[in-house]
PDB file of C-alpha atoms in Angstrom:
ATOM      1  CA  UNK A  30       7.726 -11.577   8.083  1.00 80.00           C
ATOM      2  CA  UNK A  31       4.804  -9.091   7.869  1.00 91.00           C
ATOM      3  CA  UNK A  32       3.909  -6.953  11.220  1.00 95.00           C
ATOM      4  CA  UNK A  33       1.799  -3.875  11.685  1.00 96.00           C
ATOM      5  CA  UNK A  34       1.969  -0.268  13.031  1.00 97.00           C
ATOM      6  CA  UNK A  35      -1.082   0.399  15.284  1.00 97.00           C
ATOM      7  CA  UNK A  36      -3.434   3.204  17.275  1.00 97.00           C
ATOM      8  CA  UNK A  37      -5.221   1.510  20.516  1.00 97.00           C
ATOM      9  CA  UNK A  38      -8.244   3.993  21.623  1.00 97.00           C
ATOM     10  CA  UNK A  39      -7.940   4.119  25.096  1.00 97.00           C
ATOM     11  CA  UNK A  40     -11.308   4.338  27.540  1.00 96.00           C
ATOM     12  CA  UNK A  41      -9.434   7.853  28.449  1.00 97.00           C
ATOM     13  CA  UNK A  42      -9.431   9.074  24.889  1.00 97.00           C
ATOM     14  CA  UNK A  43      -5.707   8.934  24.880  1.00 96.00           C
ATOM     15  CA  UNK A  44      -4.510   6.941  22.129  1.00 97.00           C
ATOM     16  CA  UNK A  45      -1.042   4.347  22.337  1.00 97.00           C
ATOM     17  CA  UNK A  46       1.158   3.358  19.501  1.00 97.00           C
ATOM     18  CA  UNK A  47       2.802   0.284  18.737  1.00 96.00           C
ATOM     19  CA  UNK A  48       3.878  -2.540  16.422  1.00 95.00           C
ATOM     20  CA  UNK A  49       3.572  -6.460  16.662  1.00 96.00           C
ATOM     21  CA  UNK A  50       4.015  -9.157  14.090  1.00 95.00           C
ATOM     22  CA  UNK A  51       0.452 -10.542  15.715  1.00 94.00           C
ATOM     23  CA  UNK A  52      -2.212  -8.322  15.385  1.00 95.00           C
ATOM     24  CA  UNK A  53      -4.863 -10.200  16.841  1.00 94.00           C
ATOM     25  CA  UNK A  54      -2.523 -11.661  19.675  1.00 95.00           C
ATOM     26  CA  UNK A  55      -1.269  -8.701  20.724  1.00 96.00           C
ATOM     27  CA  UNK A  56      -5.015  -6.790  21.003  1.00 95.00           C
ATOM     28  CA  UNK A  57      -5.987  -9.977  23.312  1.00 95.00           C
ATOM     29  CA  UNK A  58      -2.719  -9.121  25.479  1.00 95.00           C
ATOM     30  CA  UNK A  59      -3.674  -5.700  25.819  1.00 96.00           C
ATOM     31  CA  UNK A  60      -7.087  -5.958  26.651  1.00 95.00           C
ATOM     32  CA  UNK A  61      -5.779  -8.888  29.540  1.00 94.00           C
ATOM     33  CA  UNK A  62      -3.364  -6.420  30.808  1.00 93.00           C
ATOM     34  CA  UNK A  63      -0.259  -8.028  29.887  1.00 91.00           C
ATOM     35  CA  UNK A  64       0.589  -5.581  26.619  1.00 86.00           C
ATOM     36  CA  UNK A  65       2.659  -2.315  27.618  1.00 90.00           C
ATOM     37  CA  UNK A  66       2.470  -0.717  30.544  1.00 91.00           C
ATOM     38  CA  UNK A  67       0.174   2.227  29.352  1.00 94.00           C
ATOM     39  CA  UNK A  68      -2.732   0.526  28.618  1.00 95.00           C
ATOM     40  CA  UNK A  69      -3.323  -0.631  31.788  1.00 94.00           C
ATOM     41  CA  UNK A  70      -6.263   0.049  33.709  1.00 93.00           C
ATOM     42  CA  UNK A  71      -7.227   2.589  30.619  1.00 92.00           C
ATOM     43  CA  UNK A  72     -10.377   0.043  28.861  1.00 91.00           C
ATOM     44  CA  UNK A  73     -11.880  -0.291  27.082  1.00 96.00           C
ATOM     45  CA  UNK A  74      -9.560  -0.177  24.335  1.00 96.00           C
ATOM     46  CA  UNK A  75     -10.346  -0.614  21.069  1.00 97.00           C
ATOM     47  CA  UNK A  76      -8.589  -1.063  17.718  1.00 97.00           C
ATOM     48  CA  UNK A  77      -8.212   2.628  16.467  1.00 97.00           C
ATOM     49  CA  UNK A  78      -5.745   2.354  13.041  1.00 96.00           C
ATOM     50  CA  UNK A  79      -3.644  -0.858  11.685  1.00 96.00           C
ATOM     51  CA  UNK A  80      -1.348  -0.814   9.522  1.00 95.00           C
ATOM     52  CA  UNK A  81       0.189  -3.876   7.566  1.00 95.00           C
ATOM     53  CA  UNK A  82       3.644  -3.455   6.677  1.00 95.00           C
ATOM     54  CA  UNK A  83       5.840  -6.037   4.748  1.00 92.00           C
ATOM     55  CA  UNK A  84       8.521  -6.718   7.691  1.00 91.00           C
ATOM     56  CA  UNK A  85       9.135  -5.520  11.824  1.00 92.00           C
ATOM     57  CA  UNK A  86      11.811  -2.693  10.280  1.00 91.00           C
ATOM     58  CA  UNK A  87       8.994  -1.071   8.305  1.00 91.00           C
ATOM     59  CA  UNK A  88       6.965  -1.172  11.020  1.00 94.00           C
ATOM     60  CA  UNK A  89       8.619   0.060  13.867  1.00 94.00           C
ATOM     61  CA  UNK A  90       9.344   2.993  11.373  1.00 93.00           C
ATOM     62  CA  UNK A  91       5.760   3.804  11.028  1.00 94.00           C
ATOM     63  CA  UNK A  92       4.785   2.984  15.258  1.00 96.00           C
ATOM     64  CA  UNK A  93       7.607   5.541  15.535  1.00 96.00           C
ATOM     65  CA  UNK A  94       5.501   8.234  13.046  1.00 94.00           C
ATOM     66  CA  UNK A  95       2.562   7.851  14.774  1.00 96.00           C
ATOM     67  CA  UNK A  96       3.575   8.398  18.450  1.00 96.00           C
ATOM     68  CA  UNK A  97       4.513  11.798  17.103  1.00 96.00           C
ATOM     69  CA  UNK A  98       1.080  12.830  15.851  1.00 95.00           C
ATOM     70  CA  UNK A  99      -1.096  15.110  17.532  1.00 96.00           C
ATOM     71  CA  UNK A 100      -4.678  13.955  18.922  1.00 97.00           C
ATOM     72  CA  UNK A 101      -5.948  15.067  16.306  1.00 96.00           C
ATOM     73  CA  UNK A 102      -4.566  13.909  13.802  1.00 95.00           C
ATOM     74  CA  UNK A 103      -4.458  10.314  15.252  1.00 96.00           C
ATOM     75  CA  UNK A 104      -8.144  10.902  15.911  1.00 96.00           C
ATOM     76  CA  UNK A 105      -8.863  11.758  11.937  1.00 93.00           C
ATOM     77  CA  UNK A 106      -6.705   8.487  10.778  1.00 93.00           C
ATOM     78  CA  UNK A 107      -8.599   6.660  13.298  1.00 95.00           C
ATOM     79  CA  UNK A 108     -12.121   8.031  11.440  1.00 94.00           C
ATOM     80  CA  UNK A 109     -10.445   7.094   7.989  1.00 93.00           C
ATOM     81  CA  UNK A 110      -9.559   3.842   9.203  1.00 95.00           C
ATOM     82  CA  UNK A 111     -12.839   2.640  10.352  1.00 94.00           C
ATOM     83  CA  UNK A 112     -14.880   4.272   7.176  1.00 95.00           C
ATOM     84  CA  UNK A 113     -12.289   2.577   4.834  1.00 96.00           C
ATOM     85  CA  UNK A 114     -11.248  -1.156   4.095  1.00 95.00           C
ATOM     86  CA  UNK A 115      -8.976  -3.004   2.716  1.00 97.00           C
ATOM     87  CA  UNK A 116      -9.960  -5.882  -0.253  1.00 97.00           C
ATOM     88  CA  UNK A 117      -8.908  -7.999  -3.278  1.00 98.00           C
ATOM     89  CA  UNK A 118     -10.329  -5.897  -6.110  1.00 97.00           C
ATOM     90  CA  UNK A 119     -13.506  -7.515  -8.535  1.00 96.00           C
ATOM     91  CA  UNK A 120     -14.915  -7.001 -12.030  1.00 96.00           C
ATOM     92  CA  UNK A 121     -17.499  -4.539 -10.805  1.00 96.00           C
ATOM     93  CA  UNK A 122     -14.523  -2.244  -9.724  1.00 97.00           C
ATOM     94  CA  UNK A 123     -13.469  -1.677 -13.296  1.00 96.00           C
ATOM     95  CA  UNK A 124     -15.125   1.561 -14.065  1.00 97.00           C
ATOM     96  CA  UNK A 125     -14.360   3.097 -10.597  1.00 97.00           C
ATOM     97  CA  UNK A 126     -10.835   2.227 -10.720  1.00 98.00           C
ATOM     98  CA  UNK A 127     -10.664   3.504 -14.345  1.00 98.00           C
ATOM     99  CA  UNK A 128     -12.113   6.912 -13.113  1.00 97.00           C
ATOM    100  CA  UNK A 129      -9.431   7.487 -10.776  1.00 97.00           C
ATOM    101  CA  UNK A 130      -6.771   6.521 -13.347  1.00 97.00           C
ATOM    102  CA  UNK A 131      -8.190   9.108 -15.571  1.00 98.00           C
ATOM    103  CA  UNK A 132      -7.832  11.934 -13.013  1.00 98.00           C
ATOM    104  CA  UNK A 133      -4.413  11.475 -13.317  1.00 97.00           C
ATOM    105  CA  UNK A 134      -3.856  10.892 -17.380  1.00 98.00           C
ATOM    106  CA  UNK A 135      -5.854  14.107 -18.418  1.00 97.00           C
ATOM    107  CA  UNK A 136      -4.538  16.489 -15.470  1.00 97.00           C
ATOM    108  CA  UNK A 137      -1.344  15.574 -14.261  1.00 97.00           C
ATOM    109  CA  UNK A 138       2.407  14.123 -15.439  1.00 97.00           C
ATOM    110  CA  UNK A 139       1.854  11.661 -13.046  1.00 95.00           C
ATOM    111  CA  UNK A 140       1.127   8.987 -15.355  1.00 97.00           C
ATOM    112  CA  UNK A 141       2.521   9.507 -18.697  1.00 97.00           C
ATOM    113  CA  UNK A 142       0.097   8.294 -20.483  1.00 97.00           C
ATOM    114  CA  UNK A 143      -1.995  10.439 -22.826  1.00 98.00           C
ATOM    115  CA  UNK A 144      -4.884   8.056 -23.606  1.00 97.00           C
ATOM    116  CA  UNK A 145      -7.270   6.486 -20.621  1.00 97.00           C
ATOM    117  CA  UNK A 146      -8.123   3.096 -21.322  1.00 96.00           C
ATOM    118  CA  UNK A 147     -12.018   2.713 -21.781  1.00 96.00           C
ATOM    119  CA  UNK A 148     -14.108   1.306 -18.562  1.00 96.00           C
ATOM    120  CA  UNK A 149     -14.185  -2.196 -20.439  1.00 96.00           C
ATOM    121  CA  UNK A 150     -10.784  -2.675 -21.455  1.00 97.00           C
ATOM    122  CA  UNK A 151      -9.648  -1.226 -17.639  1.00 95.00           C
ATOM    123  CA  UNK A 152     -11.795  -3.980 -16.093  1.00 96.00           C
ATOM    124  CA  UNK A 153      -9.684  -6.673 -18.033  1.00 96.00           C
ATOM    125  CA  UNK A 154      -6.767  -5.273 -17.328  1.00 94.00           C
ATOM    126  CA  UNK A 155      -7.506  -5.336 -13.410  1.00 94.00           C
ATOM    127  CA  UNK A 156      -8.586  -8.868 -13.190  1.00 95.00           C
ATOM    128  CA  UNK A 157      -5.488  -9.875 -15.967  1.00 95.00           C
ATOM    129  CA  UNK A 158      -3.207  -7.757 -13.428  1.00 94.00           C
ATOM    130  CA  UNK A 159      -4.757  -9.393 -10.301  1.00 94.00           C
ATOM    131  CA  UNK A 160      -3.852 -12.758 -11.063  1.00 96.00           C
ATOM    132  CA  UNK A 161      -0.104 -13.265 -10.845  1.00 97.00           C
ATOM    133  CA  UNK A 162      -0.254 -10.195  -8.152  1.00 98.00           C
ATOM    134  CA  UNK A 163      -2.248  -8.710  -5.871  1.00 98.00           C
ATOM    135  CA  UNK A 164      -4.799  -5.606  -6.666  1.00 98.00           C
ATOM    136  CA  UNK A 165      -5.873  -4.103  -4.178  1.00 98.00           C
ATOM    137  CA  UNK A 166      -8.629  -1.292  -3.753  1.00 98.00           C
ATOM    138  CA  UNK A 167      -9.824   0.686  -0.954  1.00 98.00           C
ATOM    139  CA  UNK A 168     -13.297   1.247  -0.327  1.00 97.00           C
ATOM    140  CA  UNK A 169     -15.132   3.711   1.598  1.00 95.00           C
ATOM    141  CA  UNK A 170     -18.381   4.614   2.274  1.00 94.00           C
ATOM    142  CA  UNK A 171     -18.803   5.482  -1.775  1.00 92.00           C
ATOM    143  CA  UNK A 172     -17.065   3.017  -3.437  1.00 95.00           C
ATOM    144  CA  UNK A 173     -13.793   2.520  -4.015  1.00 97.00           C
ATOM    145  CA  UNK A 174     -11.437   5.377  -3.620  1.00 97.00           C
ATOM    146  CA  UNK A 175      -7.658   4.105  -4.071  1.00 97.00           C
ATOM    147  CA  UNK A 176      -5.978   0.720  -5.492  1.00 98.00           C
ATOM    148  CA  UNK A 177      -2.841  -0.820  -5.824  1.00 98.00           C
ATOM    149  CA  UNK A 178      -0.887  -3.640  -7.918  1.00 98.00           C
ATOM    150  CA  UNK A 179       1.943  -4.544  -8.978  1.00 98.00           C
ATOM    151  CA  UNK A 180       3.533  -5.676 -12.519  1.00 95.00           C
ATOM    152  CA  UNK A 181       6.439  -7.487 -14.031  1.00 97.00           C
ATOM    153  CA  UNK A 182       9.474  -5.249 -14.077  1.00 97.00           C
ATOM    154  CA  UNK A 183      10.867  -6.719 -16.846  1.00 96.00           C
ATOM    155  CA  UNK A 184      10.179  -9.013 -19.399  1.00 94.00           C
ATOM    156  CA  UNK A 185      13.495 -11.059 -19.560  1.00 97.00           C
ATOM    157  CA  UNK A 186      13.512 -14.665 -17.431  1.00 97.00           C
ATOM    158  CA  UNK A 187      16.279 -13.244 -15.031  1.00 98.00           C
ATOM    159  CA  UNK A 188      13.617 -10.172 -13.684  1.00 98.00           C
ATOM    160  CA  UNK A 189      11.196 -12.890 -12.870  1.00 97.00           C
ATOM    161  CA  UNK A 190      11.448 -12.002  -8.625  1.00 98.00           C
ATOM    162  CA  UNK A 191      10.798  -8.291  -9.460  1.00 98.00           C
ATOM    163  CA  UNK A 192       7.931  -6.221  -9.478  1.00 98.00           C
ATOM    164  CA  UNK A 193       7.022  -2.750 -10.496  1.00 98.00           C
ATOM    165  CA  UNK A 194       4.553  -1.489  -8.339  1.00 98.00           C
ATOM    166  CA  UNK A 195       1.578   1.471  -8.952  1.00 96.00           C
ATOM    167  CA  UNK A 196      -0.505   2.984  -6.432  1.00 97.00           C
ATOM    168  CA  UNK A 197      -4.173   5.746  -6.797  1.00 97.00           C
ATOM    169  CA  UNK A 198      -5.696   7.461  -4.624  1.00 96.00           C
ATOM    170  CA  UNK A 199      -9.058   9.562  -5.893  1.00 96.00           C
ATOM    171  CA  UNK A 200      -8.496  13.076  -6.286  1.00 94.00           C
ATOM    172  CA  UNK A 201      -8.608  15.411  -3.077  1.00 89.00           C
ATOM    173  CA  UNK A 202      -8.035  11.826  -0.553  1.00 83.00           C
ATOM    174  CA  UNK A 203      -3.961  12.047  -0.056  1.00 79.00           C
ATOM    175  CA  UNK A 204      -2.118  12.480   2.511  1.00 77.00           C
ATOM    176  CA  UNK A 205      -5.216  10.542   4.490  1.00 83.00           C
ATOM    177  CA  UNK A 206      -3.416   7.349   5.155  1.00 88.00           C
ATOM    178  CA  UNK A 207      -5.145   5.564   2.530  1.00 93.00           C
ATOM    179  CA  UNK A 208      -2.221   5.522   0.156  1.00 94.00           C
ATOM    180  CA  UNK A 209      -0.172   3.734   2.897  1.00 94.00           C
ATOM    181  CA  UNK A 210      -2.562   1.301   3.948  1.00 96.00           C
ATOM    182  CA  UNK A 211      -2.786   0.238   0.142  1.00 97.00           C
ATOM    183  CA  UNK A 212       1.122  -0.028  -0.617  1.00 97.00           C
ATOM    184  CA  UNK A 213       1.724  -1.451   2.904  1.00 96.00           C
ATOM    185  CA  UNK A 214      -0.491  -4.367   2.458  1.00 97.00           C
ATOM    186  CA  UNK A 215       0.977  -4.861  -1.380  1.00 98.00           C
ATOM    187  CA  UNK A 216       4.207  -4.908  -0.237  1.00 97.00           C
ATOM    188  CA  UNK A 217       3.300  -7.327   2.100  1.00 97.00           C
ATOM    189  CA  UNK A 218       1.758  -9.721   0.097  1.00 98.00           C
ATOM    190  CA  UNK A 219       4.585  -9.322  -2.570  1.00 98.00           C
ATOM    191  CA  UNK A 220       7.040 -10.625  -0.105  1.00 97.00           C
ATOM    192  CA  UNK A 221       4.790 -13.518   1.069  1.00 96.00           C
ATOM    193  CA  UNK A 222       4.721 -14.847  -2.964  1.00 97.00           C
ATOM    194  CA  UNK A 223       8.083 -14.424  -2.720  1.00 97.00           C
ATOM    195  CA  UNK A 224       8.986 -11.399  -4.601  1.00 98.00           C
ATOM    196  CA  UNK A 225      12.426  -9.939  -4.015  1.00 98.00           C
ATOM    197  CA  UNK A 226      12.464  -6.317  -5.010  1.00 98.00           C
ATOM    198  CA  UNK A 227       9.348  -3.386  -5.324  1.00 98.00           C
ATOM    199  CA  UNK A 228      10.120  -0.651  -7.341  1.00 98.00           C
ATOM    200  CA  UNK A 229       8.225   2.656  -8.280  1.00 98.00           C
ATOM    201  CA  UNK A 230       8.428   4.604 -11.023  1.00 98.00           C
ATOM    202  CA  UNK A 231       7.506   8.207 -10.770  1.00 97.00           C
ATOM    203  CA  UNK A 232       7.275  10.862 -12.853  1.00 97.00           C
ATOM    204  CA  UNK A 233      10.032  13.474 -11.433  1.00 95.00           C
ATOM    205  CA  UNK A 234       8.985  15.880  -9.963  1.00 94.00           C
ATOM    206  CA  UNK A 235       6.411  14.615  -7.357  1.00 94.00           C
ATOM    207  CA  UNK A 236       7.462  15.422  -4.155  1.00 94.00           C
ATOM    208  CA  UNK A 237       3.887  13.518  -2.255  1.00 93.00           C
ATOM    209  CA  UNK A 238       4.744   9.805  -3.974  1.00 95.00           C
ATOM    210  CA  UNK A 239       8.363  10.719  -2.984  1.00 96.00           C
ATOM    211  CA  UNK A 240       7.679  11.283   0.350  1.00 94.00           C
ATOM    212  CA  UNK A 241       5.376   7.949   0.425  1.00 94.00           C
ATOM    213  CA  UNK A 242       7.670   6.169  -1.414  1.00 95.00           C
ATOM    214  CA  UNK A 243      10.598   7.369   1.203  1.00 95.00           C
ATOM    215  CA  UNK A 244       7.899   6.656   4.506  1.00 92.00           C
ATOM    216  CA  UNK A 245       7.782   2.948   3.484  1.00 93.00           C
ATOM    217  CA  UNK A 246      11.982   2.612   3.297  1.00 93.00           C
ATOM    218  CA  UNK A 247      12.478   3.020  -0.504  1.00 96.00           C
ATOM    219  CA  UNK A 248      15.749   4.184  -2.087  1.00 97.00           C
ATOM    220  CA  UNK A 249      15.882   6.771  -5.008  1.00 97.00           C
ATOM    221  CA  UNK A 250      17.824   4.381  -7.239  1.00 97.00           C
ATOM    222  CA  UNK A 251      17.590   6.416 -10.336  1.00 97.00           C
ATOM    223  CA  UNK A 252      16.665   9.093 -11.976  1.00 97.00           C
ATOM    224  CA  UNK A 253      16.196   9.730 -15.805  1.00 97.00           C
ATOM    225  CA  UNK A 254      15.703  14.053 -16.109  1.00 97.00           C
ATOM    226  CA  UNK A 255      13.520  15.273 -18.602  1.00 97.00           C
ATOM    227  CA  UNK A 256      12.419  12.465 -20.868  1.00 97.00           C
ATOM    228  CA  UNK A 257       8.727  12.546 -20.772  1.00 97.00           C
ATOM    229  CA  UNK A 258       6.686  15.817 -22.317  1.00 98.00           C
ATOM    230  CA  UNK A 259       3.230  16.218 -21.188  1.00 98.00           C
ATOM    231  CA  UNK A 260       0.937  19.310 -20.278  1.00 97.00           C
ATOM    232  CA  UNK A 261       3.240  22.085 -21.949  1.00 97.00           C
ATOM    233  CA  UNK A 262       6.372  20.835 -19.312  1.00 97.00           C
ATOM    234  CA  UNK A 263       9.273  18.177 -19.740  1.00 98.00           C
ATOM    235  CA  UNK A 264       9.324  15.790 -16.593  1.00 98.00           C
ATOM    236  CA  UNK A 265      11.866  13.503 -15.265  1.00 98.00           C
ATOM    237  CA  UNK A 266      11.582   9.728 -14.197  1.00 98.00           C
ATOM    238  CA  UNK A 267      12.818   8.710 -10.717  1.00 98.00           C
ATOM    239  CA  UNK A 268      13.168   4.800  -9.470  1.00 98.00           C
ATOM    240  CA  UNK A 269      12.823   4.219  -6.120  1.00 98.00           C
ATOM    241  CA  UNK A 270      13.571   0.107  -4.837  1.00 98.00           C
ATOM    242  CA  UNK A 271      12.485  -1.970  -2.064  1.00 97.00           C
ATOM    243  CA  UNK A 272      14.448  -4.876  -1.052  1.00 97.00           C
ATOM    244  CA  UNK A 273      11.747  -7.293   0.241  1.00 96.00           C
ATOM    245  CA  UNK A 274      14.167 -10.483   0.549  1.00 95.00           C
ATOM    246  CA  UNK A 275      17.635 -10.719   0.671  1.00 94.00           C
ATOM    247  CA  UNK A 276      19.918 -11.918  -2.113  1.00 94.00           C
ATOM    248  CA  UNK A 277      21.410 -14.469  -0.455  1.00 92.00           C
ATOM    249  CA  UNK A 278      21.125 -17.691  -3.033  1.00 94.00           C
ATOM    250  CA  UNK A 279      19.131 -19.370  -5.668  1.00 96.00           C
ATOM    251  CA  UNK A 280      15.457 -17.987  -5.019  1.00 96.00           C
ATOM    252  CA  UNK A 281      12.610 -19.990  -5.122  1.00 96.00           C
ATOM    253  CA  UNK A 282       9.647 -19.405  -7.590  1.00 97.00           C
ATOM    254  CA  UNK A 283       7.208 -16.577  -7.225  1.00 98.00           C
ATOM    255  CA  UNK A 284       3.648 -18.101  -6.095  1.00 97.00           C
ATOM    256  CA  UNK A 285       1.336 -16.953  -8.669  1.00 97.00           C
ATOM    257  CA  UNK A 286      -0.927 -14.694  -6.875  1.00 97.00           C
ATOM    258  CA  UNK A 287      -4.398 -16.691  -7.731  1.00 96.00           C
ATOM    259  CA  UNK A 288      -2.690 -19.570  -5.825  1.00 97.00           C
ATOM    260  CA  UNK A 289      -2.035 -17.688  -2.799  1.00 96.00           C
ATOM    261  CA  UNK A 290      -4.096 -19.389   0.145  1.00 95.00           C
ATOM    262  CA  UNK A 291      -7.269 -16.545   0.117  1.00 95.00           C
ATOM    263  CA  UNK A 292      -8.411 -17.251   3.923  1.00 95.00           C
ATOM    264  CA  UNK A 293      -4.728 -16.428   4.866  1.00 93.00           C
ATOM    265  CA  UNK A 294      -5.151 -13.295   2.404  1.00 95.00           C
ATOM    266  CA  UNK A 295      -8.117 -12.083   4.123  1.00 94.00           C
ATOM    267  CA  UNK A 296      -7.105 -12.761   7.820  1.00 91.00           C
ATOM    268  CA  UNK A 297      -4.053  -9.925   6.916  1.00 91.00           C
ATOM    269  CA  UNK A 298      -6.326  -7.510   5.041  1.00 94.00           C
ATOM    270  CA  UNK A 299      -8.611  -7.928   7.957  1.00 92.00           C
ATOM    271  CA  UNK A 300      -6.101  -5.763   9.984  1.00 90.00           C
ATOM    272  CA  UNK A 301      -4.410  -3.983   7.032  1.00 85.00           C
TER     273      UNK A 301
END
C-alpha cells in the first residue's frame, strides 16, 4: 500500500517530519490538533514537501532522512517542491524529454547508447512507453526537467510481472529531490498495476543513481564489470531490484497502465 514521507511548515518556521498512508487525512488531523504532538498550537501549517513512496517501509525510511536535515536544506526541498510537479507525461513533452536524454548519450556512460533518437521518433516512443506503464515527467517553472518509466524486463511470458525501470533528471538539477519524487511515485504506481519486481540498470560506475537507487531500498543484485566501451573508458553494468509484492502464489495480471483509473492516478500525483 502506497504512503508518503512529508515536511509540515510550521507558523514558527520550524518544520516536522512524518509519514502516513493518507496524505490528505493526516494534513486535516494536524491542522485539528489531533496529529503529533509537535504541531500543536504551531499554525498555520502548511504542506511543505510530499513524497509518494510505493509502501509504509519505504516511507518511514525517507520520514527518517528528512528529520535529519538541516533548516536549510528542508527549506530548499520545500522551494523545489512547490516550483515542481508531478504529471502523466503528453506528446508535446517529446522534444524536452529527448533533450535531456541526449545530455546523457553524447557526455556521459550513463546511457550506453551512442545515437539519440530524433525529437519525433522520442515522442512515439514516450506515448508507446506510457501506455502499458506509467511516464512520468517533472515540470518546473520551464518545462519539464526530469521523467521516469518503466519497461518490460524481459521479453519471455514468465517476466511478464517485471519491470525495468529508467529515470532523468536535466543536467545540473540532482541531488534536488526531483529524482526521488519521480522514481517514488513510479514505483508506486508499478505496484498498484500489480508489478512484482523494479529493477535498474546502471552503468557501473555511478555512485549518484547508486546512492538513489540504495535511498529507495534497492539491492545490488548484479554486476557485469567492464562490458560496455564508451568515451575512451570500459564501464561496468550493475542491477539493482525492488521487490514490490511478495512471491507468495500465482500472481494476478498486470493492469495495463492506460486502464489504470486516471482520477485515482491524479489524486496520488497530487501529493507525490
Amino acid at each position: 500500500m502506497s504512503a508518503h514521507a512529508y515536511l509540515l511548515h510550521c507558523g514558527d518556521d520550524s518544520f516536522y517530519a512524518g509519514y502516513t498512508p493518507d496524505m490528505p487525512a493526516r494534513l486535516a488531523a494536524h491542522r485539528a490538533g489531533k496529529g503529533a504532538k509537535y504541531t500543536r498550537g504551531r499554525g498555520p501549517l502548511e504542506l511543505a514537501f510530499c513524497l509518494l513512496l510505493p509502501d509504509a517501509r519505504c516511507a518511514r525510511r525517507q520520514e527518517a532522512r528528512l528529520k535529519q536535515l538541516d533548516h536549510k536544506k528542508k527549506q530548499a526541498l520545500a522551494q523545489n517542491w512547490q516550483t515542481h510537479r508531478l504529471r502523466l507525461a503528453r506528446p508535446q513533452d517529446g522534444p524536452a524529454l529527448q533533450k535531456i536524454y541526449d545530455y546523457y548519450v553524447k557526455n556521459t556512460a550513463v546511457t550506453f547508447a551512442y545515437e539519440t533518437p530524433s525529437p519525433e521518433e522520442y515522442t512515439r516512443w514516450v506515448m508507446d512507453s506510457g501506455r502499458n506503464y506509467p511516464f512520468l515527467v517533472l515540470e518546473g517553472p520551464e518545462g519539464p526537467v526530469g521523467f521516469a518509466c518503466a519497461h518490460p524486463w524481459h521479453v519471455r511470458e514468465a517476466f511478464g510481472w517485471d519491470v525495468e525501470t529508467t529515470v532523468y533528471m536535466a543536467p545540473g538539477l540532482g541531488g534536488q529531490g526531483g529524482g526521488l519524487r519521480l522514481y517514488g511515485a513510479l514505483l508506486t504506481l508499478l505496484e498498484m498495476q500489480g508489478v512484482h519486481n523494479a529493477y535498474g540498470v546502471l552503468a557501473s560506475p555511478n555512485p549518484a543513481s547508486e546512492a538513489l537507487h540504495a535511498r529507495l531500498g534497492f539491492v545490488r543484485v548484479g554486476l557485469q564489470p567492464d562490458c560496455g566501451w564508451k568515451l575512451g573508458a570500459w564501464y561496468g553494468v550493475s542491477t539493482w531490484g525492488y521487490a514490490l509484492r511478495p512471491a507468495d502464489g500465482e500472481p494476478a495480471p498486470v493492469v495495463p497502465f492506460y486502464q489504470m483509473d486516471p482520477e485515482k492516478v491524479a489524486r496520488l500525483l497530487a501529493y507525490g
